[in-house]
CSV table of C-alpha atoms in Angstrom, one decimal:
chain,number,residue,atom,x,y,z
A,1,MET,CA,-7.9,-1.5,16.0
A,2,ARG,CA,-4.2,-3.0,15.9
A,3,GLN,CA,-1.6,-2.0,16.8
A,4,ILE,CA,1.4,-2.1,14.6
A,5,ARG,CA,5.5,-2.0,16.3
A,6,LYS,CA,7.1,0.9,15.0
A,7,TYR,CA,10.4,-0.6,13.2
A,8,GLU,CA,13.8,1.4,12.8
A,9,LYS,CA,16.0,1.1,10.2
A,10,GLU,CA,18.4,3.7,8.5
A,11,ASN,CA,17.6,6.2,11.1
A,12,ILE,CA,13.8,6.3,9.9
A,13,LYS,CA,11.0,5.0,11.8
A,14,TRP,CA,9.0,2.5,9.4
A,15,ASP,CA,5.6,1.3,10.1
A,16,SER,CA,6.5,-2.5,9.8
A,17,VAL,CA,9.2,-4.9,8.3
A,18,MET,CA,7.4,-5.3,5.5
A,19,GLU,CA,6.9,-1.7,4.5
A,20,TYR,CA,10.8,-1.2,5.1
A,21,ASP,CA,11.8,-3.7,2.7
A,22,LEU,CA,9.6,-3.0,0.2
A,23,TYR,CA,11.0,0.8,0.0
A,24,LYS,CA,14.6,-1.6,-0.2
A,25,TYR,CA,13.1,-3.4,-3.1
A,26,LEU,CA,11.7,-0.3,-4.7
A,27,CYS,CA,14.7,1.4,-4.6
A,28,ASN,CA,16.6,-1.5,-6.3
A,29,LEU,CA,14.0,-1.7,-9.5
A,30,PRO,CA,16.0,-0.8,-12.8
A,31,ASN,CA,14.3,2.9,-14.4
A,32,VAL,CA,13.3,4.3,-10.4
A,33,VAL,CA,14.3,7.7,-10.4
A,34,SER,CA,13.2,8.7,-7.0
A,35,VAL,CA,11.4,6.9,-4.2
A,36,GLU,CA,9.3,9.3,-1.6
A,37,LYS,CA,8.2,7.9,1.4
A,38,GLN,CA,4.3,9.0,3.0
A,39,VAL,CA,3.4,11.8,0.4
A,40,LYS,CA,-1.3,12.9,1.1
A,41,VAL,CA,-3.1,12.7,-1.1
A,42,GLN,CA,-6.2,14.7,-0.8
A,43,LEU,CA,-8.9,12.8,-1.4
A,44,ILE,CA,-12.0,15.3,0.2
A,45,PRO,CA,-11.3,19.0,0.7
A,46,SER,CA,-12.3,20.2,4.7
A,47,PHE,CA,-15.8,22.3,4.4
A,48,SER,CA,-18.4,23.9,6.0
A,49,LYS,CA,-21.8,23.8,6.1
A,50,TYR,CA,-24.9,25.0,8.7
A,51,GLY,CA,-21.9,26.4,10.3
A,52,LEU,CA,-20.6,22.6,11.1
A,53,LYS,CA,-16.9,22.4,10.1
A,54,TYR,CA,-16.2,19.0,8.2
A,55,GLN,CA,-12.5,17.1,8.4
A,56,GLY,CA,-10.7,16.8,4.8
A,57,ILE,CA,-10.1,13.4,4.0
A,58,THR,CA,-6.4,12.7,2.4
A,59,HIS,CA,-5.1,9.2,1.9
A,60,ILE,CA,-0.9,8.6,2.9
A,61,PRO,CA,0.5,5.2,0.1
A,62,ASP,CA,3.4,4.4,1.6
A,63,PHE,CA,5.5,5.9,-1.1
A,64,LEU,CA,5.3,7.3,-4.5
A,65,VAL,CA,7.7,5.9,-6.4
A,66,HIS,CA,8.8,8.3,-9.5
A,67,PHE,CA,10.4,6.4,-12.9
A,68,LYS,CA,11.8,7.7,-15.9
A,69,ILE,CA,8.1,7.5,-17.9
A,70,GLY,CA,5.7,8.3,-15.0
A,71,LYS,CA,4.7,7.2,-11.3
A,72,ILE,CA,3.1,4.8,-9.3
A,73,TYR,CA,2.1,5.4,-5.6
A,74,VAL,CA,2.1,2.0,-3.9
A,75,ASP,CA,0.7,0.5,0.0
A,76,ALA,CA,2.6,-2.5,1.8
A,77,LYS,CA,-0.4,-4.3,2.9
A,78,GLY,CA,-0.5,-7.1,5.0
A,79,PHE,CA,-5.1,-7.0,5.2
A,80,LEU,CA,-7.6,-5.1,4.1
A,81,THR,CA,-10.0,-3.0,6.4
A,82,PRO,CA,-13.3,-1.7,5.4
A,83,THR,CA,-11.6,2.4,5.6
A,84,CYS,CA,-8.8,1.0,2.8
A,85,LEU,CA,-11.0,-0.1,0.4
A,86,LEU,CA,-13.2,3.5,0.9
A,87,LYS,CA,-10.3,5.4,0.7
A,88,ARG,CA,-8.9,3.0,-2.4
A,89,LYS,CA,-12.2,3.8,-4.2
A,90,LEU,CA,-12.1,7.6,-4.0
A,91,PHE,CA,-8.2,7.7,-5.0
A,92,ASN,CA,-9.0,5.9,-8.2
A,93,TYR,CA,-12.2,7.7,-8.9
A,94,LEU,CA,-11.1,10.9,-8.6
A,95,TYR,CA,-7.0,10.4,-9.9
A,96,ARG,CA,-8.1,8.1,-12.7
A,97,GLU,CA,-4.6,8.6,-14.6
A,98,ASP,CA,-2.3,7.6,-11.7
A,99,ILE,CA,-2.1,4.6,-10.6
A,100,LEU,CA,-2.4,2.6,-6.8
A,101,VAL,CA,-1.2,-0.7,-6.6
A,102,TRP,CA,-1.1,-2.7,-2.9
A,103,ILE,CA,1.5,-5.2,-2.5
A,104,ILE,CA,2.4,-7.7,0.0
A,105,GLY,CA,5.6,-9.2,1.0
A,106,LEU,CA,4.9,-13.0,0.0
A,107,LYS,CA,8.2,-14.5,1.5
A,108,ARG,CA,10.6,-13.6,4.6
A,109,VAL,CA,14.2,-15.5,4.8
A,110,ASN,CA,15.6,-14.2,8.0
A,111,GLY,CA,13.4,-11.4,9.2
A,112,HIS,CA,12.7,-10.1,5.9
A,113,TYR,CA,10.6,-10.1,2.9
A,114,THR,CA,12.0,-11.3,-0.4
A,115,GLU,CA,9.3,-12.1,-2.8
A,116,TRP,CA,6.4,-9.4,-3.7
A,117,CYS,CA,3.2,-9.4,-5.1
A,118,ASP,CA,-0.1,-7.4,-5.9
A,119,TYR,CA,-2.4,-8.0,-3.1
A,120,PHE,CA,-5.0,-8.5,-5.0
A,121,GLU,CA,-3.7,-11.0,-7.3
A,122,ASN,CA,-2.4,-12.8,-3.9
A,123,GLU,CA,-6.4,-13.1,-2.9
A,124,LYS,CA,-7.4,-14.8,-6.4
A,125,ASN,CA,-3.8,-17.5,-6.7
A,126,LYS,CA,-5.1,-18.1,-2.4
A,127,LYS,CA,-8.9,-19.1,-4.0
A,128,LEU,CA,-7.1,-21.2,-6.3
A,129,ARG,CA,-5.0,-23.0,-4.1
A,130,LYS,CA,-7.9,-23.9,-2.1
A,131,LYS,CA,-10.7,-24.9,-4.6
A,132,GLU,CA,-7.8,-27.2,-6.3
A,133,LYS,CA,-6.8,-28.7,-2.5
A,134,LYS,CA,-10.6,-28.9,-1.6
A,135,ASN,CA,-11.2,-30.9,-5.6
A,136,ALA,CA,-8.3,-33.4,-4.8
A,137,LYS,CA,-9.6,-34.6,-1.8
């Protein structure tokens, strides 16, 4: 498993520079009431069967952003794993009214991210650029 170096800023430990920069970006959006860091969301509760105990499954999005008209869960993603894809599917099934978005930092200036995009939109754009590059040859 890939080790992520922790990053400390404003007396808070962050999982990455991208996560810290995304937090600052989200806090400065208009109509944001509050931003909570790493709120646990239960996907499957703990249970027992035939005397065996099974641990529950939770997802911990990086942020829960409260707006005046609702809320969204936000994850900073650099890459995907099979586990995060499964947890996303479970989240979207169980919490159909809630929104979970994966954000990726696009542009870095002096080591900090300054532009953001939806992860899947970025992947789609990458495929289009690759296809255009291939057709241009």
